[in-house]
Short mmCIF file of C-alpha atoms and ligand atoms in Angstrom, two decimals:
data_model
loop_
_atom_site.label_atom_id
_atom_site.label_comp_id
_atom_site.label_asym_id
_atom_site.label_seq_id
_atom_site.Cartn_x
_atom_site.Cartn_y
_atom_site.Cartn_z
CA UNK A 146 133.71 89.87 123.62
CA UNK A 147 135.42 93.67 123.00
CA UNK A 148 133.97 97.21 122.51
CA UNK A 149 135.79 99.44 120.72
CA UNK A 150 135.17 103.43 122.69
CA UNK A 151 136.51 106.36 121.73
CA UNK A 152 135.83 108.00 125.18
CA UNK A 153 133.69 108.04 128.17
CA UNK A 154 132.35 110.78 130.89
CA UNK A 155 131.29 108.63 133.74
CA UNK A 156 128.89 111.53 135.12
CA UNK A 157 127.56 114.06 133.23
CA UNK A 158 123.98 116.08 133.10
CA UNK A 159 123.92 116.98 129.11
CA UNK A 160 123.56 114.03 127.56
CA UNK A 161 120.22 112.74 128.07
CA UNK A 162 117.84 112.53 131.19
CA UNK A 163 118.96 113.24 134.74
CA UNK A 164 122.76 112.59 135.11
CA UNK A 165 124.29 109.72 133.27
CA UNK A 166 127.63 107.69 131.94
CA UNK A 167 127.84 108.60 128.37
CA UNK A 168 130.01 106.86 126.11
CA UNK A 169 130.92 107.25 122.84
CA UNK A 170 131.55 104.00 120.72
CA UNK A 171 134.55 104.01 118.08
CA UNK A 172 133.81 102.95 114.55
CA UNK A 173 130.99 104.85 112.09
CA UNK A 174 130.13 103.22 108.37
CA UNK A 175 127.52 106.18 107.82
CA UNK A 176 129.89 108.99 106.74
CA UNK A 177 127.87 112.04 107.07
CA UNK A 178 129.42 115.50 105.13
CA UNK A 179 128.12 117.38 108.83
CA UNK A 180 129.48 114.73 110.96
CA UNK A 181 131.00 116.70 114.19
CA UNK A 182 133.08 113.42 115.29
CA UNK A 183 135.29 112.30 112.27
CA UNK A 184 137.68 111.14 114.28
CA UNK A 185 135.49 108.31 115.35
CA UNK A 186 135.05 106.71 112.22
CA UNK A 187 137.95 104.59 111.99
CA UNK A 188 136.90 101.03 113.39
CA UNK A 189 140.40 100.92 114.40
CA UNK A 190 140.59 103.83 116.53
CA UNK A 191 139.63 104.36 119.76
CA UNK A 192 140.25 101.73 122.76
CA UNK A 193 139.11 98.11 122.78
CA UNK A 194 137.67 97.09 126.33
CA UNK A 195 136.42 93.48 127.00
CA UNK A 196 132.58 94.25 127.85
CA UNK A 197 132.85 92.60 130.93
CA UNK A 198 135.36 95.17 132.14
CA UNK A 199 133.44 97.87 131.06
CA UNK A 200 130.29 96.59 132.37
CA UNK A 201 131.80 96.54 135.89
CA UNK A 202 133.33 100.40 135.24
CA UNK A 203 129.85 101.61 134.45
CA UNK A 204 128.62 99.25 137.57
CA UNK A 205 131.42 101.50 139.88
CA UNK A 206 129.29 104.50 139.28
CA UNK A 207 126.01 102.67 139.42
CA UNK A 208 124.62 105.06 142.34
CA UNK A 209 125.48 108.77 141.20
CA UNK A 210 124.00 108.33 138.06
CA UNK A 211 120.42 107.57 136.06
CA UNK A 212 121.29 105.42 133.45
CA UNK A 213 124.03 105.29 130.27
CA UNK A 214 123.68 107.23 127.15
CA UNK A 215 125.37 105.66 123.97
CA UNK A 216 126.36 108.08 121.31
CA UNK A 217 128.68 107.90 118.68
CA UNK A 218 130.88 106.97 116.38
CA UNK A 219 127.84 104.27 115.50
CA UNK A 220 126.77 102.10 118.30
CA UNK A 221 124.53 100.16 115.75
CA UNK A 222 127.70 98.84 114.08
CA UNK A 223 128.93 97.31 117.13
CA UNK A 224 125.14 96.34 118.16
CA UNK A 225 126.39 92.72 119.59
CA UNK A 226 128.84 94.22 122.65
CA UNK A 227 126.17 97.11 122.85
CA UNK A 228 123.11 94.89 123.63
CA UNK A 229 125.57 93.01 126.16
CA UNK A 230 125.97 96.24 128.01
CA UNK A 231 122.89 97.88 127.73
CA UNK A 232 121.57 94.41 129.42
CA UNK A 233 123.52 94.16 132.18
CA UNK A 234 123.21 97.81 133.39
CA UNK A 235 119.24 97.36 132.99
CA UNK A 236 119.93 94.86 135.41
CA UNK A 237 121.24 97.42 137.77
CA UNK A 238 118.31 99.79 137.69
CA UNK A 239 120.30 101.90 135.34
CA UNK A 240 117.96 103.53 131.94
CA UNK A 241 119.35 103.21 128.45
CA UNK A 242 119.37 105.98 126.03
CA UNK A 243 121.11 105.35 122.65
CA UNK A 244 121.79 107.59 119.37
CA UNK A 245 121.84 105.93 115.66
CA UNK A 246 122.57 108.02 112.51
CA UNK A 247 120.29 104.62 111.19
CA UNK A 248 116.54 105.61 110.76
CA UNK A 249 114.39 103.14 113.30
CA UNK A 250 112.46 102.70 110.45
CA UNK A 251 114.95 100.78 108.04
CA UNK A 252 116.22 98.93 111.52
CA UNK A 253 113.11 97.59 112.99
CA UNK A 254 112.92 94.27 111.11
CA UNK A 255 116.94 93.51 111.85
CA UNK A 256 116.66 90.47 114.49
CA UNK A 257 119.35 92.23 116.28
CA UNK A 258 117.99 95.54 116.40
CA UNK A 259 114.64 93.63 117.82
CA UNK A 260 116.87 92.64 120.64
CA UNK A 261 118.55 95.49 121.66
CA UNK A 262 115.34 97.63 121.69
CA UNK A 263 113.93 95.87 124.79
CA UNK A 264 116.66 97.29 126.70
CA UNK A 265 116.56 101.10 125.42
CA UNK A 266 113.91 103.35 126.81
CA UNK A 267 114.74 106.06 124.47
CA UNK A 268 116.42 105.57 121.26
CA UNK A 269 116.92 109.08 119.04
CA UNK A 270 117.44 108.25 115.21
CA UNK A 271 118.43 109.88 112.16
CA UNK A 272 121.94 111.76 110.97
CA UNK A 273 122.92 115.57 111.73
CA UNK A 274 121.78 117.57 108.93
CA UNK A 275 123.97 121.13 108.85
CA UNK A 276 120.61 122.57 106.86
CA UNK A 277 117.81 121.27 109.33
CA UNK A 278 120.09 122.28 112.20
CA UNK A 279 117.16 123.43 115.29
CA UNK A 280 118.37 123.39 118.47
CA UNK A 281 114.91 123.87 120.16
CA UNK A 282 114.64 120.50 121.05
CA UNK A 283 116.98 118.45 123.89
CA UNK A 284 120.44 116.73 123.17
CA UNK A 285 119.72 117.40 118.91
CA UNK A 286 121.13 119.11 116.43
CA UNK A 287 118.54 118.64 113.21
CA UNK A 288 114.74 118.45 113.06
CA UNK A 289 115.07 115.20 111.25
CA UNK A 290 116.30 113.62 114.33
CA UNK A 291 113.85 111.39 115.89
CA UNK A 292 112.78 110.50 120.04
CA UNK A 293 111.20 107.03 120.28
CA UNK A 294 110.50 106.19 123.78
CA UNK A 295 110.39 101.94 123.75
CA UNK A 296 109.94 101.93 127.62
CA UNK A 297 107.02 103.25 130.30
CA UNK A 298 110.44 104.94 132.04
CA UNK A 299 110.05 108.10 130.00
CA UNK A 300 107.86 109.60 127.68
CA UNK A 301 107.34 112.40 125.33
CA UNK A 302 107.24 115.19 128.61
CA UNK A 303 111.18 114.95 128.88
CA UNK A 304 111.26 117.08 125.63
CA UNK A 305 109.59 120.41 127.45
CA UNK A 306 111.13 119.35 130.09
CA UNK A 307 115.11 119.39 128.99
CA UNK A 308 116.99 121.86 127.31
CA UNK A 309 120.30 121.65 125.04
CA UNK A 310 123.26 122.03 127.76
CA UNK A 311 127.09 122.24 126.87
CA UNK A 312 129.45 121.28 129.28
CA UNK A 313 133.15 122.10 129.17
CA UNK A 314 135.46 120.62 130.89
CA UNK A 315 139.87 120.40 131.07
CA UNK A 316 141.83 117.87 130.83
CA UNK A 317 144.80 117.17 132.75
CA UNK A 318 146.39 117.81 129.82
CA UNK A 319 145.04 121.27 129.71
CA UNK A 320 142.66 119.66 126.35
CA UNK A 321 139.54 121.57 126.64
CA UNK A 322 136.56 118.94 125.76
CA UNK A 323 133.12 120.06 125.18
CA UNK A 324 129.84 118.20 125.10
CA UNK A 325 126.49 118.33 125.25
CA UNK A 326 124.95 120.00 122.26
CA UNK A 327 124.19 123.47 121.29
CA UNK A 328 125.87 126.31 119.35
CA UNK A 329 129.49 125.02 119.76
CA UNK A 330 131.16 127.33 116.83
CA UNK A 331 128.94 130.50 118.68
CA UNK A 332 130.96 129.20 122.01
CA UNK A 333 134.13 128.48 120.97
CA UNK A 334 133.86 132.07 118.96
CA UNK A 335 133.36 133.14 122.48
CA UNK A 336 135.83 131.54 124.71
CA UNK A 337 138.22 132.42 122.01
S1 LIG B 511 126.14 108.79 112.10
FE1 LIG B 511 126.93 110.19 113.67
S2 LIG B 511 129.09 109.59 113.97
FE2 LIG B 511 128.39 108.64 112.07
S3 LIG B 511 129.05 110.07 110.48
FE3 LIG B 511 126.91 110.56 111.00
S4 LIG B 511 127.03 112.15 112.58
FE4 LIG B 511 129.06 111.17 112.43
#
């Protein structure tokens, strides 16, 4: 079985609880007007890993970090390789944090959804909106976006508890990349 990613960060602190491997799945049918990631809509795009292999990358960094963090491009439309992954690195002690544009609502009676929900212990739903954009809250953009905490490994507390981080970082290629979430026009105004 494959994955399609557009990218990883195998340790970073800005994308969920504690420090994690965050990776950002290739392929999006939703097609929001604020998306930030066009380019990782095409289901073409990206890099296609078997899961096995990228199982056992995630597994190399198994100690230095918390859990993974699934963001997107949509994981939900590659939800077969996803619940693979997010299975096996349960297995490993490692938490499970994933980002839909899908409301949990409309998902919860999808058999599939069912199953990859008992290995998530925070799922955050719903689609950046540019005109509910609050950044009060951690790792989202809008105040439509949703926190459901499936597991008794987190709860509600890690809201206070976290604030929205960016972190910047340079490619050997001398690409800037930032992540994380916040103001990013305000900071790239700024490093400008
Ligand atoms: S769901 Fe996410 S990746 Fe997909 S279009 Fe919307 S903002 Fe972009």
């Amino acid at each position: 079985m494959d994955i399609r990613i557009n990218s990883y960060i195998p340790v970073t602190k800005v994308e969920g609880v504690g420090t994690r491997f965050a990776i950002w799945v290739q392929g999006c049918s939703i097609r929001c007007d604020d998306c930030a990631n066009k380019h990782m809509w095409n289901f073409n795009g990206g890099n296609l890993y078997k899961v096995n292999d990228f199982i056992n990358i995630i597994k190399s960094y198994k100690d230095k970090i918390e859990g993974i963090t699934f963001l997107g491009g949509e994981p939900l439309n590659q939800i077969i390789p996803v619940i693979e992954i997010c299975k096996a690195v349960q297995k490993f002690g490692l938490s499970v944090i994933l980002f839909t544009g899908y409301e949990y609502e409309n998902q919860k009676d999808n058999k599939n959804f069912q199953e990859l929900i008992k290995y998530v212990d925070i799922l955050i739903d719903g689609k950046y909106e540019r005109d509910k954009t609050d950044f009060s809250r951690p790792w989202v953009g809008s105040s439509n976006q949703n926190y459901y905490f499936l597991s008794d490994r987190y709860n509600q507390s890690v809201i206070s508890e976290y604030k929205n981080k960016i972190e910047i970082r340079i490619n050997p290629n001398n690409k800037i990349v930032l992540t994380g979430m916040g103001n990013f026009n305000e900071l790239k105004e700024i490093m400008r």
